[in-house]
Structures are given as structure tokens and as C-alpha cells.
Coordinates of C-alpha atoms in Angstrom, one line a residue:
M256 CA 18.3 -48.7 34.4
K257 CA 20.6 -51.8 34.8
V258 CA 19.1 -54.9 36.3
S259 CA 21.3 -57.5 38.0
P260 CA 21.3 -61.0 36.7
W261 CA 19.8 -62.3 40.0
T262 CA 16.9 -59.8 39.6
R263 CA 16.2 -60.9 36.1
I264 CA 16.2 -64.6 37.1
S265 CA 13.9 -63.8 40.0
L266 CA 11.4 -61.9 37.8
R267 CA 11.4 -64.6 35.2
T268 CA 10.9 -67.3 37.9
I269 CA 7.9 -65.4 39.3
A270 CA 6.4 -64.8 35.9
L271 CA 6.8 -68.5 34.9
G272 CA 5.4 -69.6 38.3
Y273 CA 2.4 -67.3 37.9
L274 CA 1.7 -68.7 34.5
L275 CA 2.2 -72.3 35.7
V276 CA -0.3 -72.0 38.6
L277 CA -3.0 -70.0 36.8
L278 CA -2.8 -71.3 33.3
L279 CA -0.7 -74.5 32.7
V280 CA -1.9 -76.5 35.7
P281 CA -5.6 -76.0 35.1
I282 CA -5.2 -76.8 31.4
G283 CA -3.1 -79.8 32.2
V284 CA -5.8 -81.1 34.6
I285 CA -8.5 -80.6 31.9
L286 CA -6.4 -82.5 29.3
Y287 CA -5.6 -85.3 31.7
R288 CA -9.2 -85.8 32.7
T289 CA -10.3 -85.6 29.1
F290 CA -7.9 -88.3 27.8
E291 CA -7.5 -90.5 30.9
N292 CA -10.0 -92.9 29.3
G293 CA -8.4 -92.8 25.9
V294 CA -8.9 -90.8 22.7
G295 CA -11.8 -93.0 21.7
A296 CA -13.9 -92.0 24.7
F297 CA -13.1 -88.3 24.0
L298 CA -14.2 -88.7 20.4
Q299 CA -17.4 -90.5 21.4
S300 CA -18.2 -87.7 23.9
I301 CA -17.9 -84.9 21.4
S302 CA -19.7 -86.8 18.7
T303 CA -23.0 -87.1 20.5
P304 CA -26.0 -85.3 18.9
A305 CA -26.0 -82.7 21.6
A306 CA -22.3 -81.9 21.1
I307 CA -22.6 -81.7 17.4
S308 CA -25.6 -79.5 17.6
A309 CA -23.8 -77.2 20.1
L310 CA -20.8 -77.0 17.8
N311 CA -22.9 -76.2 14.8
L312 CA -24.8 -73.5 16.7
S313 CA -21.6 -71.9 17.9
L314 CA -20.2 -71.8 14.4
L315 CA -23.5 -70.5 13.1
I316 CA -23.5 -67.6 15.6
V317 CA -19.9 -66.8 14.6
A318 CA -20.9 -66.9 10.9
I319 CA -23.6 -64.3 11.6
V320 CA -21.8 -62.1 14.0
V321 CA -18.5 -61.7 12.1
P322 CA -20.0 -60.1 8.9
V323 CA -22.2 -57.8 10.9
N324 CA -19.3 -56.7 13.1
V325 CA -17.1 -56.3 10.0
V326 CA -19.5 -53.9 8.3
F327 CA -20.4 -52.0 11.5
G328 CA -16.8 -51.9 12.7
V329 CA -15.4 -50.5 9.4
V330 CA -18.2 -47.9 9.1
V331 CA -17.8 -46.7 12.7
A332 CA -14.0 -46.6 12.5
L333 CA -14.3 -44.5 9.4
A334 CA -16.8 -42.2 11.1
L335 CA -14.5 -41.8 14.2
V336 CA -11.3 -41.2 12.2
R337 CA -12.6 -39.3 9.2
G338 CA -15.7 -37.6 10.6
R339 CA -16.1 -34.5 12.8
F340 CA -19.6 -34.4 14.2
R341 CA -21.5 -33.8 17.4
G342 CA -21.7 -36.9 19.6
R343 CA -18.4 -38.3 18.4
G344 CA -17.2 -38.7 22.0
L345 CA -20.5 -40.4 22.9
L346 CA -20.0 -42.9 20.0
Q347 CA -16.5 -43.6 21.3
A348 CA -17.9 -44.4 24.7
V349 CA -20.6 -46.6 23.3
V350 CA -18.0 -48.6 21.3
D351 CA -16.1 -49.3 24.5
L352 CA -19.2 -50.0 26.6
P353 CA -18.9 -53.8 26.2
F354 CA -15.5 -53.7 27.9
A355 CA -17.0 -52.1 31.0
V356 CA -20.4 -53.8 31.3
S357 CA -20.8 -57.3 32.6
P358 CA -22.2 -59.8 30.0
I359 CA -24.8 -60.8 32.6
V360 CA -26.1 -57.2 32.6
V361 CA -26.2 -57.3 28.8
G362 CA -28.4 -60.4 29.0
V363 CA -30.8 -58.9 31.5
A364 CA -31.1 -55.8 29.4
L365 CA -32.0 -57.8 26.3
I366 CA -34.6 -59.7 28.3
M367 CA -36.1 -56.4 29.4
L368 CA -36.2 -55.1 25.8
W369 CA -37.2 -58.3 23.8
G370 CA -38.8 -60.5 26.5
A371 CA -42.5 -60.8 27.2
G372 CA -43.7 -57.5 28.5
G373 CA -40.5 -55.7 27.2
W374 CA -40.4 -52.7 24.9
F375 CA -40.1 -54.8 21.8
G376 CA -41.7 -58.0 23.2
G377 CA -44.6 -57.6 20.9
V378 CA -42.6 -59.1 18.0
E379 CA -43.2 -62.5 19.5
S380 CA -46.8 -62.2 18.6
L381 CA -45.6 -61.9 15.0
G382 CA -43.9 -65.3 15.3
F383 CA -40.4 -63.8 15.7
K384 CA -38.9 -65.2 18.9
V385 CA -35.9 -63.3 20.2
I386 CA -35.3 -64.3 23.8
F387 CA -34.6 -68.0 24.3
G388 CA -33.9 -68.3 20.5
L389 CA -31.1 -67.8 18.0
P390 CA -31.8 -64.1 17.4
G391 CA -31.3 -63.2 21.1
M392 CA -28.1 -65.2 21.2
V393 CA -26.8 -63.5 18.1
I394 CA -27.7 -60.0 19.4
A395 CA -26.0 -60.7 22.8
T396 CA -22.9 -62.0 21.0
I397 CA -22.8 -59.0 18.6
F398 CA -22.9 -56.6 21.6
V399 CA -20.0 -58.2 23.5
T400 CA -17.8 -58.4 20.4
L401 CA -18.7 -55.0 19.2
P402 CA -15.4 -53.1 19.9
F403 CA -12.9 -55.5 18.4
V404 CA -13.1 -54.6 14.7
V405 CA -13.5 -50.9 15.5
R406 CA -10.5 -50.8 17.8
E407 CA -8.2 -52.7 15.4
V408 CA -9.2 -50.7 12.3
E409 CA -9.2 -47.3 13.9
P410 CA -5.4 -46.9 14.5
V411 CA -4.6 -48.2 11.0
L412 CA -6.8 -45.5 9.5
H413 CA -5.0 -42.9 11.6
E414 CA -1.7 -44.3 10.4
I415 CA -2.4 -44.3 6.6
G416 CA -4.0 -40.8 6.6
Q417 CA -6.1 -39.5 3.8
E418 CA -3.5 -38.4 1.3
Q419 CA -4.0 -41.4 -1.0
E420 CA -7.8 -41.1 -0.9
Q421 CA -7.6 -37.4 -1.7
A422 CA -5.3 -38.2 -4.6
A423 CA -7.7 -40.8 -5.9
A424 CA -10.5 -38.2 -5.7
T425 CA -8.6 -35.7 -7.8
L426 CA -8.2 -38.4 -10.4
G427 CA -11.9 -38.9 -10.6
A428 CA -12.5 -41.8 -8.3
N429 CA -15.8 -41.7 -6.3
G430 CA -16.0 -42.6 -2.6
W431 CA -16.8 -46.3 -3.2
Q432 CA -13.9 -46.7 -5.6
A433 CA -11.5 -45.0 -3.3
F434 CA -12.6 -47.2 -0.4
R435 CA -12.4 -50.5 -2.4
R436 CA -9.1 -49.9 -4.1
I437 CA -7.2 -47.8 -1.5
T438 CA -8.7 -47.9 2.0
L439 CA -9.8 -51.5 2.2
P440 CA -6.4 -52.9 1.1
S441 CA -4.7 -50.6 3.6
I442 CA -6.7 -51.8 6.5
R443 CA -6.9 -55.5 5.6
W444 CA -4.5 -56.6 8.3
G445 CA -6.1 -54.6 11.1
L446 CA -9.5 -55.9 9.9
T447 CA -8.3 -59.5 9.8
Y448 CA -6.9 -59.2 13.2
G449 CA -10.2 -57.8 14.5
V450 CA -12.1 -60.6 12.8
V451 CA -9.9 -63.2 14.6
L452 CA -10.5 -61.6 18.0
T453 CA -14.2 -61.5 17.3
V454 CA -14.3 -65.2 16.4
A455 CA -12.4 -66.1 19.6
R456 CA -14.7 -63.9 21.8
A457 CA -17.9 -65.2 20.1
L458 CA -16.9 -68.8 20.6
G459 CA -16.2 -68.3 24.3
E460 CA -19.1 -66.1 25.3
F461 CA -21.1 -67.4 28.2
G462 CA -22.6 -64.8 30.4
A463 CA -24.8 -62.9 28.0
V464 CA -25.7 -66.0 26.0
I465 CA -26.9 -68.0 28.9
M466 CA -29.3 -65.3 30.0
V467 CA -31.1 -65.2 26.6
S468 CA -30.9 -69.0 25.8
S469 CA -33.2 -71.7 26.8
G470 CA -30.2 -74.0 27.1
F471 CA -32.1 -77.0 25.5
P472 CA -29.7 -79.4 23.7
G473 CA -30.2 -79.2 20.0
V474 CA -32.2 -76.0 20.2
S475 CA -30.2 -73.2 21.8
Q476 CA -27.2 -74.7 23.4
T477 CA -23.7 -73.5 22.4
L478 CA -20.5 -75.2 23.3
T479 CA -20.0 -73.1 26.4
L480 CA -23.5 -73.8 27.5
L481 CA -22.9 -77.5 26.8
V482 CA -19.9 -77.5 29.2
H483 CA -22.0 -75.8 31.8
S484 CA -25.0 -78.2 31.3
R485 CA -22.9 -81.3 31.5
Y486 CA -21.0 -80.2 34.6
I487 CA -23.8 -78.6 36.6
D488 CA -27.0 -80.2 35.5
D489 CA -26.0 -83.7 34.3
H490 CA -23.1 -84.1 36.7
N491 CA -21.2 -85.5 33.7
T492 CA -17.7 -84.2 34.5
F493 CA -16.0 -86.3 31.9
G494 CA -18.4 -85.0 29.2
A495 CA -17.8 -81.4 30.4
Y496 CA -14.1 -81.8 30.2
C497 CA -14.4 -83.2 26.7
A498 CA -16.6 -80.4 25.5
A499 CA -14.2 -77.9 27.2
T500 CA -11.2 -79.5 25.4
L501 CA -13.0 -79.2 22.1
L502 CA -13.8 -75.5 22.8
M503 CA -10.2 -75.0 23.9
A504 CA -8.8 -76.6 20.8
I505 CA -10.8 -74.3 18.6
A506 CA -9.7 -71.3 20.6
V507 CA -6.1 -72.4 20.3
I508 CA -6.4 -72.6 16.6
V509 CA -7.9 -69.2 16.4
L510 CA -5.1 -67.7 18.7
L511 CA -2.4 -69.4 16.6
L512 CA -4.0 -67.8 13.5
M513 CA -4.0 -64.5 15.2
T514 CA -0.3 -64.8 16.1
L515 CA 0.6 -65.7 12.5
L516 CA -1.3 -62.8 11.2
D517 CA 0.3 -60.5 13.7
R518 CA 3.7 -61.6 12.7
K519 CA 2.9 -61.2 9.0
R520 CA 1.5 -57.8 9.6
S521 CA 4.7 -56.8 11.6
T522 CA 6.9 -57.9 8.7
R523 CA 5.0 -55.6 6.4

């Protein structure tokens, strides 16, 4: 179908206006409010003990969540693509569940399971605190980032098929050798892409984490919770803008990395 030049210009104008209103203007306002007092004030705001602790905790959660999701994601993707078993459809639905369930609901469910009086709440008597501690925040983040590695690796496994793995088996390679030397190199770009998405999602998670975190600075406060605390509790709008800018900068770096990896994968 041919589209007239006027129609193309109109559609582009609408799309650019939409992005301008919903994306560029809010980001521009945040950046203006962040740096209106100078770069020194921004650096001072993000170098407070609370901000440093929040950044360290966010990175620690990412460092725990990513390896767990990599192992789980690759295993589940292999099971869904290579396996034929009862309950396969149910497993597919469970993987996509975080896309459909609100993070707030996830947080409430974790409290009902691991909180005082919950099914597994007795672990607190053993000195293992889940809710309002790091374990609860990690579990919540793992749940909301669960599908990314699976959904990035799964189509790659469909594409490469099983011919090379079967050929390796005929040459005497066991399952682990075939996976390490054939399957893993073949899925590395999809796996890397899933890792980048997991990092971006884990850094920006708020709804599930705030339900299972005490929110105390230096104890269980991530960068997203720091933004919320400064803006709502402390009425420190400048500090909130600075923390949001720091979080946005990290997210932009992750997204740029994702774009570069996507282009490199496309060239291959």
C-alpha cells in the first residue's frame, strides 16, 4: 500500500510528539532539576552514606539475581524446547506469570509465605530473616525478572535445532560436553541479551521490593526506594531527582549495551 508524503510526515510528527510529551519532557525536567544547582551539588547528593548504601545494595541484588536467572533460564529453556513432558504448557504459563501479575501482588504473596504467621515464617526463629531483609528483596526481584533469560534463549534453541548436538553424541561426547562446546556458544548472544534485560529490570524494580523491604537507609533501601523515600518521606525533591538521575544513568548504560549487543548479534 502506497502512502502519500503528507501522510508519512503526519505520522512521523504524531510519533515524535508522542515521544516528546511522554518521554523527553519528563526526562528533561528531571535533568534540569538535578543540575540546576551545579554538578557539585549533584555529586554531593549521590555520595551521601544513604545513597552509596542504596547503590551498593542494588548492585548486590543484581549480582545475586543474574546468576540465578541464568542457570534457571537456560535449564527451563532447554526443557521447554528439547523436552516433551506432561505439564509443559503449565511451565510455559508459569514462566510468563510475572508479565501478568502486578509486582505489588508478588510482594503481598511473599509476605503471606515468609512473613510472621506465614507458611514458611518459622525460618525467622532460626535466625533467617526473609521479609524486610535482603533475602526477601532478592526473591521478589528473581520472580519479576524470571522470564527474560528464558524468552531470549528459547527462540535461539529452536533456531539452532539439535543436529549438531546429535552429531556430537555420535562422536562420543556426553551431555555436558555437548552443552559446553556446542549449545552454550550457540545461545551466547540470546543469553547475553537476556542478562542485560534482567539487569535493567532488577535495577528498576520498585513494587515488589517495597513490599518486602523495611526501607531503612543503609539496611534495605535500594536506589528506587531511595528516590521514593527522599521524595515522599523526606520531602527532599532535589535529592530525589539526583537519585533518579543516577538510576537513569545506569539504566541508559545498560540499554546502550543492549543495543550494541543486538546490533552485533544481527551482524552475525
